[in-house]
Amino acid sequence: MLYIAADHAGYPLKEELKKFLAEGGYEVIDLGADQLDLADDYPDYAQKLVKEVLENEDSGGVLICGTGQGMCIAANRFEGVRAAFIYDEFTARSAAEHLDANAVCLGARVTDAELAKKIVKIWLDTEFSGEERHRRRLEKIEEIAE
Ligand code: RB5
């Protein structure tokens, strides 16, 4: 299952990305925003999405705000969330291969729609490598979570 959510800055990109992913055969659940509301706040959508990702095994999430950074900071406050900010092909691939990211964050004000589609697809199509060094590092992240 794939969840997607955005604040007002990410709303237009969310709509476009959602359509692209649905056309590509992904089952996408849109957790809002349902409309452009300049007063909405990205932490509300980050929280909504990560709760679903944590409750549903083998699911993932795409979070979009203006920079992608606010969503990432908010999402990573939740234990078990590995939200990665992606902005090119390399960071998208590494997010899956090295970080086993269960969420990715995009900045609609820094990444155009075509690149966003391409890199989200890379993240979705790439498997976690499972290499010991990556597992060890991810375990260390869990250990330092307070
Ligand atoms: C909203 O204007 C903006 O601050 C937000 O979308 C995001 O860029 C934060 O990281």
Coordinates of C-alpha atoms and ligand atoms in Angstrom, one line a residue:
M1 CA 0.0 0.0 0.0
L2 CA 1.2 3.5 -0.9
Y3 CA 0.1 6.6 1.0
I4 CA 0.5 10.1 -0.2
A5 CA 0.0 13.4 1.6
A6 CA 0.9 17.0 1.1
D7 CA 0.4 20.5 2.6
H8 CA -0.7 23.4 0.4
A9 CA 2.8 23.9 -1.1
G10 CA 2.8 20.2 -2.1
Y11 CA -0.8 19.9 -3.1
P12 CA -0.5 20.4 -6.9
L13 CA 2.5 18.0 -7.1
K14 CA 0.6 15.5 -5.0
E15 CA -2.3 15.6 -7.4
E16 CA -0.1 15.0 -10.4
L17 CA 2.0 12.3 -8.7
K18 CA -1.1 10.5 -7.5
K19 CA -2.4 10.3 -11.0
F20 CA 0.9 9.1 -12.4
L21 CA 1.2 6.4 -9.8
A22 CA -2.4 5.2 -10.2
E23 CA -1.8 5.0 -14.0
G24 CA 1.3 3.0 -13.3
G25 CA -0.8 0.4 -11.4
Y26 CA -0.1 1.5 -7.8
E27 CA -2.8 1.5 -5.2
V28 CA -2.4 5.0 -3.8
I29 CA -4.3 6.3 -0.8
D30 CA -4.5 10.1 -0.6
L31 CA -4.5 11.4 3.0
G32 CA -4.9 15.0 2.0
A33 CA -4.8 17.9 1.7
D34 CA -8.1 17.5 -0.1
Q35 CA -8.0 21.0 -1.4
L36 CA -5.6 23.9 -1.6
D37 CA -5.7 25.6 1.8
L38 CA -2.9 28.1 2.4
A39 CA -3.4 27.9 6.1
D40 CA -2.8 24.2 6.5
D41 CA 0.3 22.8 8.2
Y42 CA 2.6 20.0 7.0
P43 CA 3.1 18.3 10.4
D44 CA -0.6 17.4 10.4
Y45 CA -0.2 15.5 7.2
A46 CA 3.2 13.9 8.2
Q47 CA 1.5 12.6 11.3
K48 CA -1.5 11.2 9.5
L49 CA 0.6 9.4 6.9
V50 CA 3.2 7.9 9.2
K51 CA 0.6 6.5 11.4
E52 CA -0.8 4.6 8.5
V53 CA 2.6 3.5 7.3
L54 CA 3.5 2.2 10.8
E55 CA 0.2 0.4 11.2
N56 CA 0.2 -1.3 7.8
E57 CA 3.0 -3.7 7.0
D58 CA 4.8 -3.4 3.7
S59 CA 3.4 0.0 3.1
G60 CA 5.1 3.2 2.2
G61 CA 4.5 6.9 2.0
V62 CA 5.2 9.9 -0.1
L63 CA 5.2 13.3 1.7
I64 CA 5.3 16.6 -0.1
C65 CA 5.7 20.1 1.2
G66 CA 7.5 23.2 -0.2
T67 CA 11.0 22.1 0.6
G68 CA 10.4 18.5 1.6
Q69 CA 12.4 19.2 4.7
G70 CA 9.6 20.1 7.1
M71 CA 7.7 16.8 6.3
C72 CA 10.9 14.8 6.8
I73 CA 11.7 16.4 10.2
A74 CA 8.1 15.8 11.3
A75 CA 7.9 12.2 10.0
N76 CA 11.1 11.2 11.6
R77 CA 9.9 12.1 15.0
F78 CA 8.0 8.7 15.0
E79 CA 9.9 5.6 16.0
G80 CA 10.1 3.1 13.2
V81 CA 9.8 5.8 10.5
R82 CA 12.7 6.1 8.1
A83 CA 11.7 9.1 6.0
A84 CA 14.3 10.2 3.4
F85 CA 14.4 13.5 1.5
I86 CA 14.9 12.6 -2.1
Y87 CA 15.8 15.1 -4.8
D88 CA 17.6 13.2 -7.6
E89 CA 18.1 9.6 -8.9
F90 CA 21.0 8.9 -6.5
T91 CA 19.2 9.9 -3.3
A92 CA 16.0 8.1 -4.4
R93 CA 17.9 4.8 -5.1
S94 CA 19.9 5.1 -1.9
A95 CA 16.8 5.8 0.1
A96 CA 15.6 2.3 -0.7
E97 CA 18.9 0.4 -1.1
H98 CA 20.8 1.8 1.9
L99 CA 18.2 3.3 4.2
D100 CA 15.2 1.0 3.6
A101 CA 13.1 4.2 3.7
N102 CA 9.5 3.6 4.4
A103 CA 8.7 7.1 3.4
V104 CA 10.1 9.7 1.1
C105 CA 9.8 13.4 1.2
L106 CA 9.8 15.7 -1.8
G107 CA 10.0 19.5 -2.1
A108 CA 7.5 20.8 -4.6
R109 CA 9.3 24.1 -4.7
V110 CA 12.6 22.5 -5.5
T111 CA 11.7 19.4 -7.6
D112 CA 9.6 19.6 -10.7
A113 CA 6.9 17.1 -11.5
E114 CA 8.7 15.1 -14.1
L115 CA 11.7 14.6 -11.8
A116 CA 9.4 13.8 -8.9
K117 CA 7.7 11.1 -10.9
K118 CA 11.0 9.6 -12.0
I119 CA 12.6 9.5 -8.5
V120 CA 9.5 8.2 -6.7
K121 CA 9.3 5.4 -9.2
I122 CA 13.0 4.6 -8.6
W123 CA 12.4 4.5 -4.8
L124 CA 9.5 2.2 -5.4
D125 CA 11.3 -0.1 -7.8
T126 CA 14.5 -0.4 -5.7
E127 CA 14.9 -3.1 -3.0
F128 CA 16.7 -2.7 0.3
S129 CA 20.1 -4.3 -0.3
G130 CA 20.0 -6.0 3.1
E131 CA 23.8 -5.6 3.4
E132 CA 25.1 -6.1 6.9
R133 CA 26.7 -2.6 7.0
H134 CA 23.3 -1.0 6.2
R135 CA 21.4 -3.2 8.7
R136 CA 23.9 -2.3 11.4
R137 CA 23.6 1.4 10.7
L138 CA 19.8 1.3 10.7
E139 CA 19.9 -0.7 14.0
K140 CA 22.1 2.0 15.5
I141 CA 19.5 4.7 14.5
E142 CA 16.9 2.7 16.4
E143 CA 19.1 2.3 19.4
I144 CA 19.8 6.1 19.7
A145 CA 16.1 7.0 19.4
E146 CA 15.0 8.4 22.8
Ligands
RB5_1 C1 4.8 26.1 3.7 O1 4.7 27.4 3.2 C2 6.2 25.6 3.8 O2 6.9 26.2 4.8 C3 6.2 24.1 3.9 O3 5.5 23.6 2.8 C4 7.5 23.4 3.8 O4 8.3 23.9 2.8 C5 8.3 23.2 5.0 O5 9.4 22.6 5.0

